[in-house]
Amino acid sequence: QNRLSNSNTVEQKALKYGLAMSLFESEQYSASKEILDPLLSQDPENLFYLDLMTDIYIKLETPRKAINLLSPHWSHRPQNQVLTLNLANAYISALNYEPAIEMLRDLLLLDNQNFLAYQLLHDAYERNQQKKDAHMVQAEIYALISAYPLAIDELQFAYNQVKSDAIEKQRIKGRISQFREAEAAMMRTSI
């Protein structure tokens, strides 16, 4: 705040954004929004501002506002990770899981290493009582950090959730085999 009065325009924007972030981190969400509102109105495409405003709306328990803010941007850039992750998070916070699940699955087709997308997808499946899918996504999260025994356990939980879908059971068995092979390869290289 002290530096704001003695700074140029470009530096002022950065300082105001930093102040909004600090206020957000100290759980002063309304004060953070007050600082961020004019920045966002001057630069409505700024992904940093959109990201922070989404978090503010979610913390203020108004995720619909985040959805309304982000949807037009996302419709023009559906492959943008920042927009997709934030919009999915807003949908999850609004208890509207299906759009979040769909957009996160699409994002993971493009980037199957996106840890945050997997975490949000797991959250959406879990909150929507889709146990099998939640276990399968948790398995992928464990695999990303090479925790293959935990990943296999999650897939076995998922397998037990499948009733009579033989193809789904085979798919899960195949993924278990892939994880076992990856674990064996990792063990060979560490010796």
PDB file of C-alpha atoms in Angstrom:
ATOM      1  CA  GLN A   1       0.000   0.000   0.000  1.00  0.00           C
ATOM      2  CA  ASN A   2       2.897   2.354   0.764  1.00  0.00           C
ATOM      3  CA  ARG A   3       4.479   1.719  -2.633  1.00  0.00           C
ATOM      4  CA  LEU A   4       1.220   2.305  -4.524  1.00  0.00           C
ATOM      5  CA  SER A   5       1.327   6.053  -4.055  1.00  0.00           C
ATOM      6  CA  ASN A   6       4.888   6.342  -5.451  1.00  0.00           C
ATOM      7  CA  SER A   7       4.658   4.034  -8.471  1.00  0.00           C
ATOM      8  CA  ASN A   8       4.007   4.271 -12.197  1.00  0.00           C
ATOM      9  CA  THR A   9       0.863   2.908 -13.863  1.00  0.00           C
ATOM     10  CA  VAL A  10       2.249  -0.519 -14.839  1.00  0.00           C
ATOM     11  CA  GLU A  11       3.786  -1.016 -11.412  1.00  0.00           C
ATOM     12  CA  GLN A  12       0.531   0.126  -9.779  1.00  0.00           C
ATOM     13  CA  LYS A  13      -1.400  -2.652 -11.509  1.00  0.00           C
ATOM     14  CA  ALA A  14       1.074  -5.236 -10.296  1.00  0.00           C
ATOM     15  CA  LEU A  15       1.040  -3.799  -6.778  1.00  0.00           C
ATOM     16  CA  LYS A  16      -2.766  -3.700  -6.687  1.00  0.00           C
ATOM     17  CA  TYR A  17      -2.920  -7.294  -7.881  1.00  0.00           C
ATOM     18  CA  GLY A  18      -0.370  -8.238  -5.204  1.00  0.00           C
ATOM     19  CA  LEU A  19      -2.449  -6.418  -2.603  1.00  0.00           C
ATOM     20  CA  ALA A  20      -5.599  -8.225  -3.764  1.00  0.00           C
ATOM     21  CA  MET A  21      -3.731 -11.541  -3.482  1.00  0.00           C
ATOM     22  CA  SER A  22      -2.495 -10.656   0.007  1.00  0.00           C
ATOM     23  CA  LEU A  23      -5.980  -9.704   1.130  1.00  0.00           C
ATOM     24  CA  PHE A  24      -7.319 -12.955  -0.324  1.00  0.00           C
ATOM     25  CA  GLU A  25      -4.644 -14.985   1.478  1.00  0.00           C
ATOM     26  CA  SER A  26      -5.558 -13.268   4.739  1.00  0.00           C
ATOM     27  CA  GLU A  27      -9.215 -14.244   4.116  1.00  0.00           C
ATOM     28  CA  GLN A  28     -10.363 -10.663   3.465  1.00  0.00           C
ATOM     29  CA  TYR A  29     -12.290 -11.709   0.376  1.00  0.00           C
ATOM     30  CA  SER A  30     -14.542  -8.664   0.011  1.00  0.00           C
ATOM     31  CA  ALA A  31     -11.577  -6.292   0.364  1.00  0.00           C
ATOM     32  CA  SER A  32      -9.661  -8.348  -2.191  1.00  0.00           C
ATOM     33  CA  LYS A  33     -12.604  -8.156  -4.605  1.00  0.00           C
ATOM     34  CA  GLU A  34     -12.811  -4.385  -4.136  1.00  0.00           C
ATOM     35  CA  ILE A  35      -9.177  -4.028  -5.270  1.00  0.00           C
ATOM     36  CA  LEU A  36      -9.545  -6.554  -8.099  1.00  0.00           C
ATOM     37  CA  ASP A  37     -12.824  -5.266  -9.601  1.00  0.00           C
ATOM     38  CA  PRO A  38     -11.303  -2.192 -11.325  1.00  0.00           C
ATOM     39  CA  LEU A  39      -8.286  -4.185 -12.532  1.00  0.00           C
ATOM     40  CA  LEU A  40     -10.536  -6.799 -14.098  1.00  0.00           C
ATOM     41  CA  SER A  41     -12.789  -4.197 -15.703  1.00  0.00           C
ATOM     42  CA  GLN A  42      -9.694  -2.561 -17.299  1.00  0.00           C
ATOM     43  CA  ASP A  43      -8.278  -5.903 -18.456  1.00  0.00           C
ATOM     44  CA  PRO A  44     -11.133  -8.454 -18.652  1.00  0.00           C
ATOM     45  CA  GLU A  45      -9.036 -11.090 -20.480  1.00  0.00           C
ATOM     46  CA  ASN A  46      -6.277 -11.178 -17.847  1.00  0.00           C
ATOM     47  CA  LEU A  47      -6.024 -14.791 -16.696  1.00  0.00           C
ATOM     48  CA  PHE A  48      -4.398 -13.851 -13.382  1.00  0.00           C
ATOM     49  CA  TYR A  49      -7.315 -11.573 -12.551  1.00  0.00           C
ATOM     50  CA  LEU A  50      -9.884 -14.135 -13.700  1.00  0.00           C
ATOM     51  CA  ASP A  51      -8.211 -16.842 -11.618  1.00  0.00           C
ATOM     52  CA  LEU A  52      -8.212 -14.742  -8.456  1.00  0.00           C
ATOM     53  CA  MET A  53     -11.762 -13.494  -8.993  1.00  0.00           C
ATOM     54  CA  THR A  54     -12.951 -17.090  -9.354  1.00  0.00           C
ATOM     55  CA  ASP A  55     -11.346 -17.963  -6.030  1.00  0.00           C
ATOM     56  CA  ILE A  56     -12.921 -14.897  -4.421  1.00  0.00           C
ATOM     57  CA  TYR A  57     -16.400 -15.779  -5.684  1.00  0.00           C
ATOM     58  CA  ILE A  58     -15.998 -19.350  -4.454  1.00  0.00           C
ATOM     59  CA  LYS A  59     -14.848 -18.192  -1.008  1.00  0.00           C
ATOM     60  CA  LEU A  60     -17.743 -15.716  -0.881  1.00  0.00           C
ATOM     61  CA  GLU A  61     -20.010 -18.693  -1.664  1.00  0.00           C
ATOM     62  CA  THR A  62     -21.195 -17.170  -4.943  1.00  0.00           C
ATOM     63  CA  PRO A  63     -19.793 -19.652  -7.491  1.00  0.00           C
ATOM     64  CA  ARG A  64     -22.580 -18.786  -9.968  1.00  0.00           C
ATOM     65  CA  LYS A  65     -20.934 -15.373 -10.383  1.00  0.00           C
ATOM     66  CA  ALA A  66     -17.671 -17.115 -11.251  1.00  0.00           C
ATOM     67  CA  ILE A  67     -19.479 -19.300 -13.783  1.00  0.00           C
ATOM     68  CA  ASN A  68     -21.085 -16.223 -15.368  1.00  0.00           C
ATOM     69  CA  LEU A  69     -17.714 -14.450 -15.445  1.00  0.00           C
ATOM     70  CA  LEU A  70     -15.761 -17.343 -16.952  1.00  0.00           C
ATOM     71  CA  SER A  71     -18.244 -18.968 -19.339  1.00  0.00           C
ATOM     72  CA  PRO A  72     -17.938 -16.398 -22.164  1.00  0.00           C
ATOM     73  CA  HIS A  73     -14.134 -16.535 -21.984  1.00  0.00           C
ATOM     74  CA  TRP A  74     -14.117 -20.339 -21.924  1.00  0.00           C
ATOM     75  CA  SER A  75     -16.492 -20.604 -24.882  1.00  0.00           C
ATOM     76  CA  HIS A  76     -13.902 -18.704 -26.963  1.00  0.00           C
ATOM     77  CA  ARG A  77     -10.914 -20.616 -25.545  1.00  0.00           C
ATOM     78  CA  PRO A  78     -12.117 -24.053 -24.344  1.00  0.00           C
ATOM     79  CA  GLN A  79      -8.621 -25.518 -24.406  1.00  0.00           C
ATOM     80  CA  ASN A  80      -7.170 -22.880 -22.087  1.00  0.00           C
ATOM     81  CA  GLN A  81      -6.120 -24.654 -18.890  1.00  0.00           C
ATOM     82  CA  VAL A  82      -6.581 -21.673 -16.566  1.00  0.00           C
ATOM     83  CA  LEU A  83     -10.115 -21.029 -17.784  1.00  0.00           C
ATOM     84  CA  THR A  84     -11.062 -24.711 -17.805  1.00  0.00           C
ATOM     85  CA  LEU A  85      -9.724 -25.435 -14.324  1.00  0.00           C
ATOM     86  CA  ASN A  86     -11.326 -22.341 -12.826  1.00  0.00           C
ATOM     87  CA  LEU A  87     -14.677 -22.880 -14.511  1.00  0.00           C
ATOM     88  CA  ALA A  88     -14.724 -26.549 -13.494  1.00  0.00           C
ATOM     89  CA  ASN A  89     -13.900 -25.539  -9.921  1.00  0.00           C
ATOM     90  CA  ALA A  90     -16.764 -23.023  -9.969  1.00  0.00           C
ATOM     91  CA  TYR A  91     -19.188 -25.649 -11.296  1.00  0.00           C
ATOM     92  CA  ILE A  92     -18.100 -28.073  -8.568  1.00  0.00           C
ATOM     93  CA  SER A  93     -18.573 -25.364  -5.937  1.00  0.00           C
ATOM     94  CA  ALA A  94     -22.054 -24.708  -7.370  1.00  0.00           C
ATOM     95  CA  LEU A  95     -22.813 -28.449  -7.026  1.00  0.00           C
ATOM     96  CA  ASN A  96     -23.203 -28.719 -10.804  1.00  0.00           C
ATOM     97  CA  TYR A  97     -20.896 -31.668 -11.422  1.00  0.00           C
ATOM     98  CA  GLU A  98     -21.671 -32.840 -14.953  1.00  0.00           C
ATOM     99  CA  PRO A  99     -20.288 -29.789 -16.832  1.00  0.00           C
ATOM    100  CA  ALA A 100     -17.186 -29.870 -14.622  1.00  0.00           C
ATOM    101  CA  ILE A 101     -16.650 -33.568 -15.286  1.00  0.00           C
ATOM    102  CA  GLU A 102     -17.065 -33.127 -19.034  1.00  0.00           C
ATOM    103  CA  MET A 103     -14.648 -30.216 -19.346  1.00  0.00           C
ATOM    104  CA  LEU A 104     -12.033 -31.828 -17.091  1.00  0.00           C
ATOM    105  CA  ARG A 105     -12.179 -35.089 -19.031  1.00  0.00           C
ATOM    106  CA  ASP A 106     -11.697 -33.105 -22.259  1.00  0.00           C
ATOM    107  CA  LEU A 107      -8.731 -31.264 -20.760  1.00  0.00           C
ATOM    108  CA  LEU A 108      -7.163 -34.552 -19.636  1.00  0.00           C
ATOM    109  CA  LEU A 109      -7.417 -35.877 -23.190  1.00  0.00           C
ATOM    110  CA  LEU A 110      -5.077 -33.028 -24.171  1.00  0.00           C
ATOM    111  CA  ASP A 111      -2.882 -33.138 -21.063  1.00  0.00           C
ATOM    112  CA  ASN A 112      -3.018 -36.440 -19.203  1.00  0.00           C
ATOM    113  CA  GLN A 113      -0.358 -35.261 -16.756  1.00  0.00           C
ATOM    114  CA  ASN A 114      -2.404 -32.366 -15.345  1.00  0.00           C
ATOM    115  CA  PHE A 115      -2.411 -33.070 -11.616  1.00  0.00           C
ATOM    116  CA  LEU A 116      -4.860 -30.293 -10.733  1.00  0.00           C
ATOM    117  CA  ALA A 117      -7.346 -31.447 -13.386  1.00  0.00           C
ATOM    118  CA  TYR A 118      -7.243 -34.954 -11.909  1.00  0.00           C
ATOM    119  CA  GLN A 119      -7.749 -33.585  -8.392  1.00  0.00           C
ATOM    120  CA  LEU A 120     -10.761 -31.526  -9.455  1.00  0.00           C
ATOM    121  CA  LEU A 121     -12.187 -34.447 -11.421  1.00  0.00           C
ATOM    122  CA  HIS A 122     -11.797 -36.714  -8.392  1.00  0.00           C
ATOM    123  CA  ASP A 123     -13.550 -34.117  -6.260  1.00  0.00           C
ATOM    124  CA  ALA A 124     -16.430 -33.855  -8.757  1.00  0.00           C
ATOM    125  CA  TYR A 125     -16.872 -37.637  -8.973  1.00  0.00           C
ATOM    126  CA  GLU A 126     -16.665 -38.056  -5.221  1.00  0.00           C
ATOM    127  CA  ARG A 127     -19.184 -35.295  -4.483  1.00  0.00           C
ATOM    128  CA  ASN A 128     -21.488 -36.702  -7.174  1.00  0.00           C
ATOM    129  CA  GLN A 129     -21.358 -40.165  -5.553  1.00  0.00           C
ATOM    130  CA  GLN A 130     -19.650 -41.735  -8.587  1.00  0.00           C
ATOM    131  CA  LYS A 131     -17.458 -44.044  -6.522  1.00  0.00           C
ATOM    132  CA  LYS A 132     -16.006 -46.179  -9.304  1.00  0.00           C
ATOM    133  CA  ASP A 133     -14.952 -43.123 -11.293  1.00  0.00           C
ATOM    134  CA  ALA A 134     -13.554 -41.421  -8.180  1.00  0.00           C
ATOM    135  CA  HIS A 135     -11.384 -44.490  -7.472  1.00  0.00           C
ATOM    136  CA  MET A 136     -10.204 -44.638 -11.065  1.00  0.00           C
ATOM    137  CA  VAL A 137      -9.181 -40.982 -11.056  1.00  0.00           C
ATOM    138  CA  GLN A 138      -7.477 -41.362  -7.661  1.00  0.00           C
ATOM    139  CA  ALA A 139      -5.505 -44.237  -9.211  1.00  0.00           C
ATOM    140  CA  GLU A 140      -4.302 -41.907 -11.968  1.00  0.00           C
ATOM    141  CA  ILE A 141      -3.277 -39.333  -9.364  1.00  0.00           C
ATOM    142  CA  TYR A 142      -1.217 -41.957  -7.535  1.00  0.00           C
ATOM    143  CA  ALA A 143       0.312 -43.102 -10.815  1.00  0.00           C
ATOM    144  CA  LEU A 144       1.431 -39.552 -11.582  1.00  0.00           C
ATOM    145  CA  ILE A 145       3.576 -39.645  -8.449  1.00  0.00           C
ATOM    146  CA  SER A 146       4.670 -43.254  -9.117  1.00  0.00           C
ATOM    147  CA  ALA A 147       2.753 -44.638  -6.131  1.00  0.00           C
ATOM    148  CA  TYR A 148       1.766 -47.720  -8.110  1.00  0.00           C
ATOM    149  CA  PRO A 149       0.699 -49.980  -5.220  1.00  0.00           C
ATOM    150  CA  LEU A 150      -1.780 -47.294  -4.101  1.00  0.00           C
ATOM    151  CA  ALA A 151      -2.923 -46.801  -7.699  1.00  0.00           C
ATOM    152  CA  ILE A 152      -3.535 -50.545  -8.053  1.00  0.00           C
ATOM    153  CA  ASP A 153      -5.492 -50.577  -4.779  1.00  0.00           C
ATOM    154  CA  GLU A 154      -7.710 -47.780  -6.075  1.00  0.00           C
ATOM    155  CA  LEU A 155      -8.339 -49.665  -9.311  1.00  0.00           C
ATOM    156  CA  GLN A 156      -9.259 -52.767  -7.361  1.00  0.00           C
ATOM    157  CA  PHE A 157     -11.773 -50.701  -5.395  1.00  0.00           C
ATOM    158  CA  ALA A 158     -13.119 -49.416  -8.723  1.00  0.00           C
ATOM    159  CA  TYR A 159     -13.280 -52.962 -10.097  1.00  0.00           C
ATOM    160  CA  ASN A 160     -15.395 -54.010  -7.114  1.00  0.00           C
ATOM    161  CA  GLN A 161     -17.852 -51.190  -7.903  1.00  0.00           C
ATOM    162  CA  VAL A 162     -18.521 -52.549 -11.406  1.00  0.00           C
ATOM    163  CA  LYS A 163     -21.530 -54.848 -11.406  1.00  0.00           C
ATOM    164  CA  SER A 164     -21.973 -56.568 -14.775  1.00  0.00           C
ATOM    165  CA  ASP A 165     -20.073 -54.502 -17.344  1.00  0.00           C
ATOM    166  CA  ALA A 166     -17.502 -56.996 -18.645  1.00  0.00           C
ATOM    167  CA  ILE A 167     -15.808 -54.445 -20.902  1.00  0.00           C
ATOM    168  CA  GLU A 168     -15.320 -52.002 -18.024  1.00  0.00           C
ATOM    169  CA  LYS A 169     -13.889 -54.797 -15.866  1.00  0.00           C
ATOM    170  CA  GLN A 170     -11.431 -55.715 -18.634  1.00  0.00           C
ATOM    171  CA  ARG A 171     -10.430 -52.064 -19.022  1.00  0.00           C
ATOM    172  CA  ILE A 172      -9.697 -51.812 -15.306  1.00  0.00           C
ATOM    173  CA  LYS A 173      -7.726 -55.085 -15.339  1.00  0.00           C
ATOM    174  CA  GLY A 174      -5.716 -53.750 -18.279  1.00  0.00           C
ATOM    175  CA  ARG A 175      -4.858 -50.565 -16.399  1.00  0.00           C
ATOM    176  CA  ILE A 176      -3.826 -52.612 -13.342  1.00  0.00           C
ATOM    177  CA  SER A 177      -1.459 -54.563 -15.609  1.00  0.00           C
ATOM    178  CA  GLN A 178      -0.020 -51.310 -16.966  1.00  0.00           C
ATOM    179  CA  PHE A 179       0.616 -50.037 -13.442  1.00  0.00           C
ATOM    180  CA  ARG A 180       2.263 -53.320 -12.434  1.00  0.00           C
ATOM    181  CA  GLU A 181       4.531 -53.095 -15.481  1.00  0.00           C
ATOM    182  CA  ALA A 182       5.389 -49.464 -14.702  1.00  0.00           C
ATOM    183  CA  GLU A 183       6.173 -50.383 -11.096  1.00  0.00           C
ATOM    184  CA  ALA A 184       8.411 -53.284 -12.215  1.00  0.00           C
ATOM    185  CA  ALA A 185      10.225 -51.002 -14.670  1.00  0.00           C
ATOM    186  CA  MET A 186      10.733 -48.428 -11.952  1.00  0.00           C
ATOM    187  CA  MET A 187      12.145 -51.086  -9.632  1.00  0.00           C
ATOM    188  CA  ARG A 188      14.557 -52.296 -12.336  1.00  0.00           C
ATOM    189  CA  THR A 189      15.924 -48.799 -12.932  1.00  0.00           C
ATOM    190  CA  SER A 190      16.377 -48.116  -9.221  1.00  0.00           C
ATOM    191  CA  ILE A 191      18.555 -51.192  -8.689  1.00  0.00           C
TER     192      ILE A 191
END
